[in-house]
Amino acid sequence: MIYFVLKIGDGMDSRDKLNKNEIILLIIEGIKICVSSFSGPFLVAFFISLTLSNIASYSIYKIVTNIIALIFSFIISRFIKKKNKIVSFRFGILINIFYLLSLIFFKESIIDNSWLLGVFLGLSNAFYYMPFNYIVSNEVRGEVLTKWTSYKSNITSAINILLPLMLGILLTYFNYYDIAIIFVIIQFIALIISFLYKGKEKQLPTFSIRKYLSAIKKAEAYSRFKMHYAIEFLNGFTFSSSALESVITIFVMLSFKTNLNLGIFTSVFTIINFIIALNLSRIKNKDVFPKIMLISVVLIVSSIIYFILSTSTYSLITYNLTYNIAYVVISIITYVSTFSTVNSVKEIKKAYQLEHFSVREFFLCLGRIISFSFLFIISLLNNILYYKLLIGVYTLSIITMNYLVYKLYKK
């Protein structure tokens, strides 16, 4: 994978080639995606391997993770406006190593110490993503940003196709916490690679949410930013590391029973994601996107009705297919919107990007906290029917998000 990324610029005009820093950012993010895949669906599978009631503990773990990330995103943003951004970035990688080591240390008692795992992961995410988003926004050149994003998407797809299948096979023969050793090693590699990054620091004004909001009002962009943050809240509630992913994993494990089948299932639907994304990227007329969004809403509503009325392997596959179509369409538009929104106001791009990313992270984490709070309540009821109804609630949120993205797209 690293060799592939380093060869990205071959055969291109020198102005289109990714420079050393841009390649390093891609490699480190690729490693982070690997770790996130490991601590995503397969950790859910580990929690429910003994009993479905352990979902309550998993929900607490995710709620704590996002509360910590929400709080520390503001603290860290205030700090890195004064200090070297890459130091915080490296610290985030280091904390993630401690998080993985805690999986190895606790072993079977992971469930009893889920809140502590949440603290480690929340700190890691805050220290990693706040400087990372800022660095990408400033260090990845405008003329290669689309290309860089495309490579990031392709690397993500490659990892999410191959890794779940590999993990499914490994977890058939080894324990979850034993596999964590592999990811500790690759995180150390990411830490070492980060020292090759040579970024430029620039003087920034003191962190101030008040001045940031003032800049939005001055530019008469309040309605656009308000809509953007509403979308980010719903993104956290339904798509971005939300409880919906966990609920789908629960039904997959109940239907297909083993980690290997979970790996195959995840890999197959990632391939579908990749094909959809590839075809969407070839669309030159972006005015077609609203029509695609409307089609995805109709499909996902139809599939959730089918799933609730008749829970079966076929209805689960149908729902996942439509969910993935909606996910890809929304993800492409919201990712572009994140950077285009912050760059739409010159004063914010120049001095208050970290404030923007902090507020964005607040709404994203708040959506996730509420999402997993719902899952926690449902887990206490311990009835599979309520899990099906919860998917219905998330689906309604996806429809609302589609509507807001459509409105923002038209602005």
XYZ file of C-alpha atoms in Angstrom, residues 59-200:
142
model
C -22.895 2.105 23.672
C -21.292 3.543 26.822
C -17.859 3.130 25.194
C -18.979 5.102 22.114
C -20.838 7.761 24.128
C -17.746 8.391 26.287
C -15.552 8.461 23.151
C -17.595 11.232 21.587
C -18.088 13.249 24.780
C -14.302 13.329 25.234
C -13.738 14.172 21.548
C -16.371 16.935 21.710
C -14.822 18.592 24.781
C -11.184 18.239 23.781
C -11.677 19.396 20.184
C -12.108 22.949 21.535
C -9.241 22.640 24.031
C -6.857 21.218 21.428
C -7.842 23.769 18.787
C -7.044 26.568 21.228
C -3.670 24.947 21.914
C -2.613 24.226 18.317
C -3.341 27.786 17.185
C -0.348 28.747 19.328
C 1.863 25.670 18.982
C 3.113 23.290 16.274
C 0.140 21.439 14.727
C 2.144 18.325 13.854
C 3.028 17.788 17.544
C -0.668 17.364 18.401
C -1.081 15.170 15.328
C 1.689 12.837 16.528
C 0.274 12.856 20.048
C -3.050 11.635 18.628
C -1.261 8.697 16.980
C 0.551 7.938 20.255
C -2.689 7.909 22.277
C -4.205 5.560 19.688
C -1.293 3.196 20.361
C -2.201 3.275 24.078
C -5.824 2.588 23.102
C -4.784 -0.520 21.138
C -2.458 -1.643 23.948
C -5.391 -1.368 26.387
C -7.337 -3.842 24.197
C -4.448 -6.287 24.621
C -4.091 -5.595 28.366
C -7.782 -5.909 29.299
C -8.477 -8.946 27.063
C -11.785 -10.515 28.168
C -12.459 -7.613 30.577
C -12.691 -5.116 27.686
C -16.451 -5.003 28.220
C -16.102 -4.096 31.916
C -13.629 -1.315 31.076
C -15.424 0.032 28.020
C -15.626 3.565 29.471
C -11.807 3.747 29.784
C -11.395 2.579 26.177
C -13.780 5.391 25.262
C -11.576 7.945 27.015
C -8.475 6.768 25.114
C -10.236 6.718 21.747
C -11.920 10.103 22.311
C -8.587 11.749 23.176
C -6.901 10.101 20.201
C -9.580 11.273 17.767
C -9.502 14.844 19.096
C -5.703 15.121 19.036
C -5.510 13.479 15.604
C -8.374 14.938 13.570
C -8.311 18.589 14.685
C -4.761 19.224 13.391
C -5.220 16.761 10.500
C -8.207 18.644 9.042
C -6.347 21.934 9.425
C -3.157 20.546 7.847
C -5.077 19.080 4.882
C -6.943 22.360 4.368
C -3.682 24.339 4.281
C -0.954 21.974 3.099
C -2.705 20.097 0.276
C -2.450 22.487 -2.673
C -5.673 23.665 -4.265
C -4.678 22.383 -7.700
C -4.254 18.804 -6.414
C -6.949 18.742 -3.686
C -9.448 16.901 -5.896
C -6.749 14.424 -6.946
C -5.606 13.968 -3.312
C -9.212 13.388 -2.206
C -9.688 10.865 -5.013
C -6.575 8.926 -3.941
C -7.763 9.011 -0.316
C -11.126 7.605 -1.398
C -9.469 4.840 -3.456
C -7.117 3.895 -0.607
C -10.071 3.839 1.816
C -12.005 1.562 -0.544
C -9.018 -0.772 -1.028
C -8.513 -1.059 2.742
C -12.216 -1.568 3.454
C -12.453 -4.278 0.804
C -9.375 -6.290 1.790
C -9.070 -5.714 5.547
C -12.500 -6.986 6.711
C -11.962 -10.208 4.785
C -8.479 -10.620 6.299
C -9.786 -9.846 9.803
C -12.668 -12.273 9.317
C -10.175 -15.049 8.529
C -7.757 -14.120 11.363
C -10.511 -13.846 13.967
C -11.638 -17.355 13.049
C -8.360 -18.648 14.519
C -7.152 -15.914 16.915
C -8.649 -13.740 19.650
C -9.611 -10.118 18.987
C -7.089 -8.728 21.455
C -4.268 -10.832 19.957
C -4.893 -9.275 16.526
C -4.575 -5.814 18.150
C -0.781 -6.375 18.310
C -0.613 -6.069 14.491
C -2.332 -2.679 14.625
C -0.058 -1.454 17.414
C 2.888 -2.124 15.076
C 1.373 -0.287 12.101
C 0.477 2.667 14.341
C 4.131 2.854 15.394
C 4.984 2.939 11.675
C 2.583 5.882 11.249
C 4.270 7.684 14.158
C 7.712 7.198 12.572
C 6.461 8.356 9.147
C 4.990 11.519 10.721
C 8.546 12.709 11.491
C 9.203 12.856 7.736
C 6.497 15.527 7.416
C 7.936 19.032 7.142
C 5.069 21.509 7.278
C 5.106 25.289 7.508
